[in-house]
Coordinates of C-alpha atoms and ligand atoms in Angstrom, one line a residue:
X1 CA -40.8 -70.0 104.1
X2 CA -39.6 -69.2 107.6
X3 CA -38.9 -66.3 109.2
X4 CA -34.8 -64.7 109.2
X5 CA -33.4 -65.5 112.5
X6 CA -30.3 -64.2 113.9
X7 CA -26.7 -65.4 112.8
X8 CA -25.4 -68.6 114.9
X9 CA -23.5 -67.0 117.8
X10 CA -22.9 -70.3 119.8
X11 CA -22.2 -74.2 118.0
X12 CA -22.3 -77.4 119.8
X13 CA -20.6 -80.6 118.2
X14 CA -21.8 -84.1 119.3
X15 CA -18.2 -86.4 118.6
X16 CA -14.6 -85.1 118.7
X17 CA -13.4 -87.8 116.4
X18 CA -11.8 -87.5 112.7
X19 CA -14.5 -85.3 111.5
X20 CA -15.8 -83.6 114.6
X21 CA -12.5 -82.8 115.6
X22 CA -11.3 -81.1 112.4
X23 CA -14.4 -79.5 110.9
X24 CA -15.2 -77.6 114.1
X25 CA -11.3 -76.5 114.2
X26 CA -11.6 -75.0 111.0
X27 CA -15.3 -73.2 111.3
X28 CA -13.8 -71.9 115.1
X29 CA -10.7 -70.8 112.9
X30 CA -13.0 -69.0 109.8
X31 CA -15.7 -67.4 112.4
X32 CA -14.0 -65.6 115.2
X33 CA -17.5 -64.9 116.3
X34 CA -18.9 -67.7 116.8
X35 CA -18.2 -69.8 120.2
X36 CA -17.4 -73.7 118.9
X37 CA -17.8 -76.5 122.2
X38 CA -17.1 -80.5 121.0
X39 CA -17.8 -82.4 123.0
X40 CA -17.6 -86.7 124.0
X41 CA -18.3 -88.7 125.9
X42 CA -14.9 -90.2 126.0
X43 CA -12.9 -88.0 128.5
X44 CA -9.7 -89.9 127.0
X45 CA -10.3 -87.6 123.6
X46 CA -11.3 -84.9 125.3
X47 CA -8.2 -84.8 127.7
X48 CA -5.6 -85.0 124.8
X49 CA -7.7 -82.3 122.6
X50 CA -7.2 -80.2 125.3
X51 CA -3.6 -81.2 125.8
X52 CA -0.7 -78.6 125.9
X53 CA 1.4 -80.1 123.6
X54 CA -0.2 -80.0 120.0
X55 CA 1.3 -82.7 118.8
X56 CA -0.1 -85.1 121.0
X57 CA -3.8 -84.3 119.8
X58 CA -5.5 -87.4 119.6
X59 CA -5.7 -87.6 116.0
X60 CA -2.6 -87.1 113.6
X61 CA -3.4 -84.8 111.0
X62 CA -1.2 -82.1 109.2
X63 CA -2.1 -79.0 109.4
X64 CA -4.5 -79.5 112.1
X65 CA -2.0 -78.8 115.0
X66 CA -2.0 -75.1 113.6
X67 CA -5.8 -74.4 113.3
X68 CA -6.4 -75.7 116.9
X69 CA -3.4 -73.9 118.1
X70 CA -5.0 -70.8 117.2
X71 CA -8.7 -70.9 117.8
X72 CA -8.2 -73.5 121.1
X73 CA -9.4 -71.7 124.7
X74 CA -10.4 -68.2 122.6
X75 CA -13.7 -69.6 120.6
X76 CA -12.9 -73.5 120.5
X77 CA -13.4 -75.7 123.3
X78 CA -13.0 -79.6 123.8
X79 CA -14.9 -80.6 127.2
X80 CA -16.9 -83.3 127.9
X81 CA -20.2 -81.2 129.7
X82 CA -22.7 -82.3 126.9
X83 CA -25.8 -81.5 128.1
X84 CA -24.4 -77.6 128.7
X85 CA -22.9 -77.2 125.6
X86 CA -26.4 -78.5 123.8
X87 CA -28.5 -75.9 126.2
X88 CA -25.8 -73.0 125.2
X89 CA -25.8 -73.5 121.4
X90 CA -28.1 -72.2 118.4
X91 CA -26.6 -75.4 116.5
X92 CA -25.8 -78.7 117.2
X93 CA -23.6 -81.0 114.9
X94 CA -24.1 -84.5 115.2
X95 CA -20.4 -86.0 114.1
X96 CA -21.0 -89.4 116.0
X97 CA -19.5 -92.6 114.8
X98 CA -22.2 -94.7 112.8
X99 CA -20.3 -98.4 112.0
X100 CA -21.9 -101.2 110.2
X101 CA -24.1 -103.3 112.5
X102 CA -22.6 -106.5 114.0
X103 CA -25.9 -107.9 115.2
X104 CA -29.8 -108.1 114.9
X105 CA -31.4 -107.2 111.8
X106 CA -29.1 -106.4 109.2
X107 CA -25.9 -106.8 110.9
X108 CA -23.0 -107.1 108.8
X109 CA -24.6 -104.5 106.4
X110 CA -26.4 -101.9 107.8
X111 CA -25.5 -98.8 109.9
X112 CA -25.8 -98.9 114.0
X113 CA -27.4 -95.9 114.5
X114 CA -27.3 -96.1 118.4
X115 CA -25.0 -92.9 118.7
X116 CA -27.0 -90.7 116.4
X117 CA -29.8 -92.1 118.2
X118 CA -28.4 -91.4 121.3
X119 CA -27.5 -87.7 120.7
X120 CA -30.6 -86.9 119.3
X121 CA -32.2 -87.9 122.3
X122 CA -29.6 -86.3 124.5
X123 CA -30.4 -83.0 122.3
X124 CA -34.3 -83.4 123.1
X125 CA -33.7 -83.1 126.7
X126 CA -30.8 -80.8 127.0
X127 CA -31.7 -78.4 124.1
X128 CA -33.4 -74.7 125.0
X129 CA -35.3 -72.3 122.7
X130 CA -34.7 -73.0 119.2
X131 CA -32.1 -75.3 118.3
X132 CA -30.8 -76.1 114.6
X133 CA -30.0 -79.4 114.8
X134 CA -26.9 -80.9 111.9
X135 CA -26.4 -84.3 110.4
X136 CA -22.3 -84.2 110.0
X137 CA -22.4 -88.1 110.4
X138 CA -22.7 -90.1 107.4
X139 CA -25.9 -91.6 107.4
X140 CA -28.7 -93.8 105.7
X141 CA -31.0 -91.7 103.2
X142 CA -34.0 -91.0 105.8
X143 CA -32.7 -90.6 108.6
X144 CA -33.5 -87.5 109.4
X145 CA -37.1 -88.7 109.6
X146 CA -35.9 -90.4 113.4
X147 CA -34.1 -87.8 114.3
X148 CA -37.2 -85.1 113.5
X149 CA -39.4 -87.4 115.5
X150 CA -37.3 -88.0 118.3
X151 CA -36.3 -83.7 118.5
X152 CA -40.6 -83.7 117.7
X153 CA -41.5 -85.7 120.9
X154 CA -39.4 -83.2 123.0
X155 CA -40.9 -80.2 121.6
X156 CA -44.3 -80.5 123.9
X157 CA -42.4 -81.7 126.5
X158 CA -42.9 -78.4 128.5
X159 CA -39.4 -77.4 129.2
X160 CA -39.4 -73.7 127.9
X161 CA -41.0 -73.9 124.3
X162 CA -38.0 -75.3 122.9
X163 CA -38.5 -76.2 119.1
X164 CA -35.9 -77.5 116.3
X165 CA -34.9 -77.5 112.4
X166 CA -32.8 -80.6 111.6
X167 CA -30.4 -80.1 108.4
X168 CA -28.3 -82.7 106.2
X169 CA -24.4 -81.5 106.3
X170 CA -22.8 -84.5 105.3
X171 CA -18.9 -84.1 105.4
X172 CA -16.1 -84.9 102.5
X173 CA -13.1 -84.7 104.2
X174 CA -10.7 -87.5 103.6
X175 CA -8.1 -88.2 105.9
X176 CA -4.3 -86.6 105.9
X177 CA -6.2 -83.9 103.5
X178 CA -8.4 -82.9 106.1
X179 CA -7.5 -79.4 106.7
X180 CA -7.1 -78.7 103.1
X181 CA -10.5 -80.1 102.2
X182 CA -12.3 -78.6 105.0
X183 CA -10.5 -75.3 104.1
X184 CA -10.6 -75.5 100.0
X185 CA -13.7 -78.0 99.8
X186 CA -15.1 -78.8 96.2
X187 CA -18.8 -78.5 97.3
X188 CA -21.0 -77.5 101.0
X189 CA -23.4 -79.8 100.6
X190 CA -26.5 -78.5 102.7
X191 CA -30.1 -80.6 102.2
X192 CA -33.3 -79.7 104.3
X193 CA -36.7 -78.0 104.2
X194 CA -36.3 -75.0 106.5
X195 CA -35.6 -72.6 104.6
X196 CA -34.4 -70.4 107.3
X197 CA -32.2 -72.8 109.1
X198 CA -30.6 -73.8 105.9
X199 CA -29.7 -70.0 105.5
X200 CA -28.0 -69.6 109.0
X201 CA -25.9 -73.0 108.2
X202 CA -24.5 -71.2 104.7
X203 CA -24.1 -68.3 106.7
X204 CA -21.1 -70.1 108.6
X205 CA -19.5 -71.6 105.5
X206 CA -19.6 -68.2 103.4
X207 CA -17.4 -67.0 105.8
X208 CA -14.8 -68.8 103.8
X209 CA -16.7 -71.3 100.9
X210 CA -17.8 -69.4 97.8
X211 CA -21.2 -69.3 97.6
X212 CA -20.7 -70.9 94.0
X213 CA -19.6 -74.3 96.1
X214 CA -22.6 -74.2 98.2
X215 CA -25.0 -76.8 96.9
X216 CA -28.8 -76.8 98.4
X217 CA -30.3 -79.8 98.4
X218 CA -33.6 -81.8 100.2
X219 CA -32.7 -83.7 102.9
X220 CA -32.9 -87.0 101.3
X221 CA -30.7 -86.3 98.1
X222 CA -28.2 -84.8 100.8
X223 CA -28.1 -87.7 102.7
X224 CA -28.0 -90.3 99.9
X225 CA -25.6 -88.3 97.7
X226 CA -23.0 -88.6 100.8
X227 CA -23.3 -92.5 100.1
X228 CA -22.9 -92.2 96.3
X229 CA -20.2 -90.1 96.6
X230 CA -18.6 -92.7 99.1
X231 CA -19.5 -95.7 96.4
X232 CA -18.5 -93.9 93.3
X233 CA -14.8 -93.2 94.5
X234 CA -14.5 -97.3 96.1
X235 CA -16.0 -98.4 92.8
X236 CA -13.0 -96.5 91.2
X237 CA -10.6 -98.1 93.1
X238 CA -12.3 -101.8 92.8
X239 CA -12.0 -101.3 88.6
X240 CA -8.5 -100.4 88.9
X241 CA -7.3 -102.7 91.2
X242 CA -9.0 -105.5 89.2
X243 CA -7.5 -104.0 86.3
X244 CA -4.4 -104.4 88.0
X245 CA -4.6 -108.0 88.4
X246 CA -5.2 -108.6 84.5
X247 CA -2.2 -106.3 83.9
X248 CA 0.1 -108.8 85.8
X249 CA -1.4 -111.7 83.8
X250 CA -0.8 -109.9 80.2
X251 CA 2.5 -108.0 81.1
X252 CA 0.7 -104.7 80.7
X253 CA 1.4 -102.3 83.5
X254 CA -1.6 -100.6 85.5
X255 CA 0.1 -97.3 85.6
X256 CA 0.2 -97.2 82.2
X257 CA -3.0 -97.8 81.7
X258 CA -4.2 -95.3 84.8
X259 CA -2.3 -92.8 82.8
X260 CA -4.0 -93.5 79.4
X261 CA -7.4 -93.9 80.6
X262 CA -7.0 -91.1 83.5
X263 CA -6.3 -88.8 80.4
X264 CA -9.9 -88.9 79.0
X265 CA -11.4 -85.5 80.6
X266 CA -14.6 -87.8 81.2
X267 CA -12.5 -90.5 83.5
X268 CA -10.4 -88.1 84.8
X269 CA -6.6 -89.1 86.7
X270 CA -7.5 -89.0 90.3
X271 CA -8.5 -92.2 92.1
X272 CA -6.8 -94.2 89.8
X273 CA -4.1 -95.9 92.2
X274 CA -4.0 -99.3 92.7
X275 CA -3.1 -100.5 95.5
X276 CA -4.1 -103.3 98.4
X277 CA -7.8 -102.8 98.0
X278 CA -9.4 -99.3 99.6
X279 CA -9.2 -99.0 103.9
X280 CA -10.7 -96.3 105.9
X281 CA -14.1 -96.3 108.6
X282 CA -16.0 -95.8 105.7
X283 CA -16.2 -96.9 102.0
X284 CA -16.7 -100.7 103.1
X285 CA -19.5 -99.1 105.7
X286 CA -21.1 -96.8 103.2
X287 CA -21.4 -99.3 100.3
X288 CA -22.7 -102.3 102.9
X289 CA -24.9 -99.6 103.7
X290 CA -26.6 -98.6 100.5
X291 CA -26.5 -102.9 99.3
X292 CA -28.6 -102.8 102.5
X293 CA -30.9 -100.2 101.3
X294 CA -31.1 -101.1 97.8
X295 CA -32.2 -104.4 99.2
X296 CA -34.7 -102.9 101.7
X297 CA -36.4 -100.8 98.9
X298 CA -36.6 -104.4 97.0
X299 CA -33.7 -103.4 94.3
X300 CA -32.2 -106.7 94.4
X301 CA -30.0 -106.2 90.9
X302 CA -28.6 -102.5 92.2
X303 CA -27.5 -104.2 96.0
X304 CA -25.7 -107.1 93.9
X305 CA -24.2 -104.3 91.8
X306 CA -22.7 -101.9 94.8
X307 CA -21.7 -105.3 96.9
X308 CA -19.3 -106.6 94.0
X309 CA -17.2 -103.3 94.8
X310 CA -16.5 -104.4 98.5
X311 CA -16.2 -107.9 97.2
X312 CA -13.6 -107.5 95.0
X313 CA -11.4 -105.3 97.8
X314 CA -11.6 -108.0 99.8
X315 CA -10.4 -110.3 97.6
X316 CA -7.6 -108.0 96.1
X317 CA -6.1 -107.8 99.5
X318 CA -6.0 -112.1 99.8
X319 CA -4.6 -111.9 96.7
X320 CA -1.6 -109.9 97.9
X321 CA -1.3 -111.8 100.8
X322 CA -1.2 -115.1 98.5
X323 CA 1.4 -113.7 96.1
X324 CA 4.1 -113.3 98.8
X325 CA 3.1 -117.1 100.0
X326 CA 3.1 -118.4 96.5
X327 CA 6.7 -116.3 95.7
X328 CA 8.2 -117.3 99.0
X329 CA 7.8 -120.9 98.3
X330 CA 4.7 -121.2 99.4
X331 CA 5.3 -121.3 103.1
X332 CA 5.5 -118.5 105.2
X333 CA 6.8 -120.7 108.1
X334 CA 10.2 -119.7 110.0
X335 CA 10.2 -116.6 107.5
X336 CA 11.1 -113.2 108.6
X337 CA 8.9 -110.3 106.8
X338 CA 9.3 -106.5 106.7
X339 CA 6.1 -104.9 106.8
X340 CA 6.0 -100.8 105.9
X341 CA 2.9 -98.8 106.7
X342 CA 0.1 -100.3 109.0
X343 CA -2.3 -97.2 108.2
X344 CA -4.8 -97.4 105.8
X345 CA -3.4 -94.4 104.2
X346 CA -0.3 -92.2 104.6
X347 CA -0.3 -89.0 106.7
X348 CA -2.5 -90.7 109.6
X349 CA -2.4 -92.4 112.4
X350 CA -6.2 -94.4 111.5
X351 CA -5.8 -98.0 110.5
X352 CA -9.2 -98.5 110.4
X353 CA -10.4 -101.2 108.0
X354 CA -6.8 -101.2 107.0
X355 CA -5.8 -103.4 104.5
X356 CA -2.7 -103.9 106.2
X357 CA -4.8 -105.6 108.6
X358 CA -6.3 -108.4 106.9
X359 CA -2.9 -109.0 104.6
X360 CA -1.1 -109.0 108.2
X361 CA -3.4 -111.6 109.3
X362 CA -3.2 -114.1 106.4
X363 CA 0.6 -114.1 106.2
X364 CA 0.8 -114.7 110.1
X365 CA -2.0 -117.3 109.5
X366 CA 0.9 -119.1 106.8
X367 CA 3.3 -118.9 109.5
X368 CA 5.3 -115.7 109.3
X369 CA 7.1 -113.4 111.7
X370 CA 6.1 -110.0 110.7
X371 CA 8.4 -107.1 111.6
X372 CA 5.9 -104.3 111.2
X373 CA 7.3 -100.5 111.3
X374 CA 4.6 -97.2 110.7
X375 CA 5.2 -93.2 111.1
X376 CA 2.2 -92.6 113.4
X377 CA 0.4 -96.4 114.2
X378 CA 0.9 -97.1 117.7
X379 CA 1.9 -100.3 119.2
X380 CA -1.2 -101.1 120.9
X381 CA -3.5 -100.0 118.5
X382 CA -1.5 -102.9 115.8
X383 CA -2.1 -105.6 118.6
X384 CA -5.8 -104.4 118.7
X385 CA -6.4 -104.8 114.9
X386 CA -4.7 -108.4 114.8
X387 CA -6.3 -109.2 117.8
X388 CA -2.9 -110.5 119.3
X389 CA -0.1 -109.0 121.4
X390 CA 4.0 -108.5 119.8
X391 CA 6.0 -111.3 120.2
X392 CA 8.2 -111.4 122.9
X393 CA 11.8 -110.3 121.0
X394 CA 13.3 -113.5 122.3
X395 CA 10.8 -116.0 120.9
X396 CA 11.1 -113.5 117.7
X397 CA 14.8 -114.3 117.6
X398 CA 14.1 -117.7 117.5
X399 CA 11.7 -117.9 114.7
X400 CA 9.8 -120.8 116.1
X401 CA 7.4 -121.3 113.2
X402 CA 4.6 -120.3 115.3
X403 CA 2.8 -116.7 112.8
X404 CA 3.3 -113.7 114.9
X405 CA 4.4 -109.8 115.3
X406 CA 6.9 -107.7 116.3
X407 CA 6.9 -103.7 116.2
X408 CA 10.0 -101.8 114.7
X409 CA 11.2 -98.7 114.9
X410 CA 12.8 -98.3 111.2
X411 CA 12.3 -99.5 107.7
X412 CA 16.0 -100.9 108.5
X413 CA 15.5 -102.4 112.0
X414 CA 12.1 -104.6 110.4
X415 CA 14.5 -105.8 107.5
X416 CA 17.2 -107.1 109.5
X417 CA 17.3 -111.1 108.6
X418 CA 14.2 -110.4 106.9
X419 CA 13.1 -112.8 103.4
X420 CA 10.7 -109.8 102.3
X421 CA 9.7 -106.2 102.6
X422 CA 6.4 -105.7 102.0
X423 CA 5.2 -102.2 101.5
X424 CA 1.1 -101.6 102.7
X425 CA 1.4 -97.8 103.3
X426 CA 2.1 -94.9 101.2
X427 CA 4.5 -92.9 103.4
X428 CA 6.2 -90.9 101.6
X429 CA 9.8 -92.2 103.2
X430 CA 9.1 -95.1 101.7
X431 CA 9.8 -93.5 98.3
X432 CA 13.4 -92.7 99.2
X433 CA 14.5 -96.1 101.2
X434 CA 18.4 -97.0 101.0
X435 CA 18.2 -100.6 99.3
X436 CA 21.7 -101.5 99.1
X437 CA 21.6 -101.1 102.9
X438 CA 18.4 -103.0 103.6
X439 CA 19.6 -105.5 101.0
X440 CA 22.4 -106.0 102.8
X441 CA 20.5 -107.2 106.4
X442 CA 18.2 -109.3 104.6
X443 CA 18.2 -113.1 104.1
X444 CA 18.9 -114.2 100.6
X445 CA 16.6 -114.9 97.9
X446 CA 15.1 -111.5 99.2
X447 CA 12.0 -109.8 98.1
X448 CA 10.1 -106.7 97.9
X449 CA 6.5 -106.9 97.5
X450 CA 5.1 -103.1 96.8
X451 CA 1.7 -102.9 97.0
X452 CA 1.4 -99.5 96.5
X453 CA 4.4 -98.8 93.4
X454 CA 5.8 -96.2 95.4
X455 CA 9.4 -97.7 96.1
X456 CA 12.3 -97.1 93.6
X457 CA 12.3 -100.8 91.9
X458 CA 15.1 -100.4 89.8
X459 CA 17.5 -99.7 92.7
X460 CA 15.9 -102.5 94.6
X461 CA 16.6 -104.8 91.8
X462 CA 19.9 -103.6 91.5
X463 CA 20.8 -104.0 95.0
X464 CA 19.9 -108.1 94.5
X465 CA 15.7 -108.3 95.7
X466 CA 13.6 -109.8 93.3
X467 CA 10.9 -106.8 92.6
X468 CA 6.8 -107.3 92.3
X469 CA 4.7 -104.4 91.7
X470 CA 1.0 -104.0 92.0
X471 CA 0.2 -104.1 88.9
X472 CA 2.9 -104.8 86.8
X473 CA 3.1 -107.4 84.0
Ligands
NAD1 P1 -15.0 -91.2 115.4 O1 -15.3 -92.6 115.9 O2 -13.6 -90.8 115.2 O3 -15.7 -90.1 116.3 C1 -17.0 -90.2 116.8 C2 -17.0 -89.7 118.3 O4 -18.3 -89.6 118.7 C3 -16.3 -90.7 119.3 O5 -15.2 -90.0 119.9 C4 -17.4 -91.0 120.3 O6 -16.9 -91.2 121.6 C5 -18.3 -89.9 120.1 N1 -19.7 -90.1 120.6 C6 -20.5 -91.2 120.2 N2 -21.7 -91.0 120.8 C7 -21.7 -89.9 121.6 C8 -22.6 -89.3 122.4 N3 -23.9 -89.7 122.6 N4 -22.3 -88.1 123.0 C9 -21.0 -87.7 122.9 N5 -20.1 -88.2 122.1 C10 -20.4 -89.3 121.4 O7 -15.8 -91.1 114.0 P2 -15.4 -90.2 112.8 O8 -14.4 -90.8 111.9 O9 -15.2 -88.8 113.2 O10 -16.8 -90.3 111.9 C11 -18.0 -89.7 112.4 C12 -19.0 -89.7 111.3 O11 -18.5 -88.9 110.1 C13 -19.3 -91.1 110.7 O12 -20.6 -91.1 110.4 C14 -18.4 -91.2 109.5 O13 -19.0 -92.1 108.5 C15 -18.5 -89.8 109.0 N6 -17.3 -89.4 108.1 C16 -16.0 -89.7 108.5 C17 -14.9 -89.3 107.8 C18 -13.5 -89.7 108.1 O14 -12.6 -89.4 107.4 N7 -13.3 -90.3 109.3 C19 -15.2 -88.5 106.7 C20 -16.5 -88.1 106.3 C21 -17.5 -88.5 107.1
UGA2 C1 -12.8 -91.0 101.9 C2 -13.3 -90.0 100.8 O1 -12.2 -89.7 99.9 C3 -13.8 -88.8 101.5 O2 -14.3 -87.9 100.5 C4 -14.9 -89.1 102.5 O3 -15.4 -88.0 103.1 C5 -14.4 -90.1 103.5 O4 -13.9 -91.3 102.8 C6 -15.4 -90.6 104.4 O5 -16.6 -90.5 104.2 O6 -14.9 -91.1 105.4 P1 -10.6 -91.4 103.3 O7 -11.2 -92.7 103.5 O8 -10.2 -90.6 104.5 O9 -11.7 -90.5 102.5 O10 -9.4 -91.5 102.3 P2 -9.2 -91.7 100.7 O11 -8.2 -90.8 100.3 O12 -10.5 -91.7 100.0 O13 -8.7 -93.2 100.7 C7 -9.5 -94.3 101.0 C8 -8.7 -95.6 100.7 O14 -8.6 -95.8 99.3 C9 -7.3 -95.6 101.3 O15 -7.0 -96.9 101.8 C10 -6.5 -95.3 100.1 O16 -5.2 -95.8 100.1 C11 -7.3 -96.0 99.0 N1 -7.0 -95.4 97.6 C12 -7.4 -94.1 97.3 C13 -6.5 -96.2 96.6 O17 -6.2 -97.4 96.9 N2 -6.3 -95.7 95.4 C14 -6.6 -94.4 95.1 O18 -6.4 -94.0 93.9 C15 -7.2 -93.6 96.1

């Protein structure tokens, strides 16, 4: 066992993104005492964490406006001086992004670890004295064995005796729950070998996490539990949605069933939604990357077991797409379509891996002239996921028969002339639209397509739009 050291006075984090961003707001919140730096290398992100006006952060989550306006400038700092944060702090946090690979050896599959790499080598250099150095990315099970070596190679290097303890802390935030989970979180899951170094990381967290939430773990369990978690709750939402598909064959309805199964105390009711197939930066990643390692570690049977789960959201959100082509006649061309929600879940601006995305993209493939309206989603950041700029309003007008988009400002704006609403997002304004009014700018037949259940059908019905339901028989 190691000797005690002295509580963490000073932490580094590596990545002011979702997590970064967030988890260091709430520990700079819970330890007065402790001096929190992010940093990145994007001076973009760092400008707008350090912006006046909270809500122009560069994330949109609730709640976090709050934190950072409290702890920002007294013990939590957003710059971009790396390499002096690293030499000031007792810990570093490693919260870089780690996407699936897109080329070389298992591209498509496994994780690009160049920004973990590239930290921990930045850490190497910059670090001084004795540095405890925190996996908060997700990552594949052993890789703390790279980082150890690479932090190892620096430690005879001769600048100042500098030596290091590298930890597991993977994060379980989700998105537009952030602050609530980091602040209320089910378990602290901590994995390494130093027993000392594990100590001074639950030191920070009992400041505000029961020590009966504080799990201990090695660092491989740590880091492949992070995974399982990640493939457990996708998997739930794959059965449901499938289950969803056979409940529109057989004139059951998926809620129904959510609700009879979801009452078993074994199932349990959360995670039971379906919906246009799961979105986010990371259940497809995490699953691609444990199929990867499953097939690396020659477990053929388990990688074809995990892949069916990204498999089947894939195919759940074509099938969406093909149900409005199939109900609309079966051509999309010189149609007009409402689309609400472009995030990949409500209460954020992050449409990564949307579903909204790919379903955007086959109906403008058939033809269609989306009208796409969302809360938080900026313009740009729509023409970068579909990989092609708005129309311009003219040619929109016109409806050439050439597929393309157009932003919207409201739920009513999009439906104006519209043949369909089509609802991707969960926002919770969607709940409460006025149908007879949107009714009554549309084109008639007129649909609504809700791929999330959340709109009141029976007053869209009964303002004239013929109603489908994810789900429904
Ligand atoms: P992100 O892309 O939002 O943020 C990562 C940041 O790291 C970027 O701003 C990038 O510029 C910065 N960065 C990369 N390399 C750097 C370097 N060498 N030096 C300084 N900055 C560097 O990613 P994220 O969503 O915050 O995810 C980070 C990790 O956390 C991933 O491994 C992800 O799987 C995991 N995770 C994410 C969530 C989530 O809800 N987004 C939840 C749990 C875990
Ligand atoms: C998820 C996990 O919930 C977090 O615990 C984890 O830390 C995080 O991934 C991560 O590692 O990045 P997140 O992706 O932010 O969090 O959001 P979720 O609430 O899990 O939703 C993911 C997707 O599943 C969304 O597209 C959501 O709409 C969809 N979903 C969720 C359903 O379709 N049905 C449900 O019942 C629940």
């Amino acid at each position: 066992m190691s000797p005690a050291r002295p509580p963490i006075r000073v932490v580094c984090c590596i990545g002011a993104g979702y997590v970064g961003g967030p988890t260091m707001a709430v520990i700079a919140d819970r330890c007065p005492q402790i001096q929190v730096t992010v940093v990145d290398l994007n001076a973009e992100r760092i400008a707008a964490w350090n912006h006046d006006d909270l809500s122009l952060l560069p994330i949109y989550e609730p709640g976090l406006d709050a934190v950072v306006g409290r702890a920002r400038g007294r013990n939590l700092h957003f710059s971009t001086e790396v390499d002096a944060a690293i030499a000031a702090a007792d810990m570093v946090f490693l919260s870089v992004n780690t996407p699936t690979k897109t080329r070389g050896v298992g591209a498509g599959q496994a994780s690009d670890l160049r920004w973990i790499e590239a930290s921990a080598r930045q850490v190497a250099v910059a670090a001084r004295g004795h540095t405890i150095v925190v996996e908060k990315s997700t990552l594949p099970v052993r890789t703390a064995e790279a980082v150890k070596a690479i932090l190892a190679a620096a430690q005879g290097d001769g600048h100042g005796g500098k030596t290091f303890s590298v930890l597991s802390n993977p994060e379980f935030l989700a998105e537009g729950t952030a602050i609530g989970d980091l602040e209320a979180p089910d378990r602290v899951l901590i994995g390494g070998e130093d027993d000392a170094a594990i100590e001074a990381l639950v030191g920070i967290y009992s400041h505000w996490v029961p020590e009966s939430r504080i799990l201990r773990t090695n660092l491989w369990s740590s880091e492949l539990s992070k995974l399982t978690a990640n493939a457990f709750l996708a998997q739930r939402i794959s059965s449901i949605n499938s289950i969803a598909a056979l409940c529109e064959a057989t004139g059951a309805d998926v809620r129904e069933v959510a609700r009879a199964i979801g009452s078993d105390s074994r199932l349990g009711s959360r995670f039971l939604q379906a919906g246009p197939g799961f979105g986010g930066s990371c259940f497809q990643k995490d699953i691609l990357n444990l199929v990867y390692l499953c097939r690396h570690y020659g477990l053929e049977a388990v990688a074809s077991y995990w892949e069916q789960v990204v498999s089947l959201n894939s195919w759940q959100q074509h099938r969406i797409a093909s149900k409005v082509v199939q109900s609309l006649f079966g051509t999309l061309t010189g149609k007009r379509l409402a689309v609400l929600g472009f995030a990949f879940k409500a209460d954020t601006n992050d449409t990564r891996e949307s579903p909204a995305i790919r379903i955007c993209q086959d109906l403008i493939e058939e033809g269609a002239q989306l009208a796409i309206v969302d809360a938080k989603v900026e313009v740009a950041q729509i023409a970068l996921d579909l990989e092609q700029a708005p129309l311009e309003a003219a040619a929109g007008a016109a409806l050439a028969g050439e597929g393309g988009w157009l932003p919207s400002a409201s739920a009513l704006e999009a439906a104006r002339g519209a043949d369909a609403v089509l609802i991707l997002t969960e926002w919770a304004a969607y709940r409460q639209l006025d149908w007879v009014a949107i009714a009554a700018l549309m084109r008639r037949p007129a649909w609504l397509f809700d791929a999330r259940a959340i709109a009141d059908a029976e007053a869209a019905r009964a303002a004239g739009l013929t109603v489908w339901r994810v789900g429904e028989g």
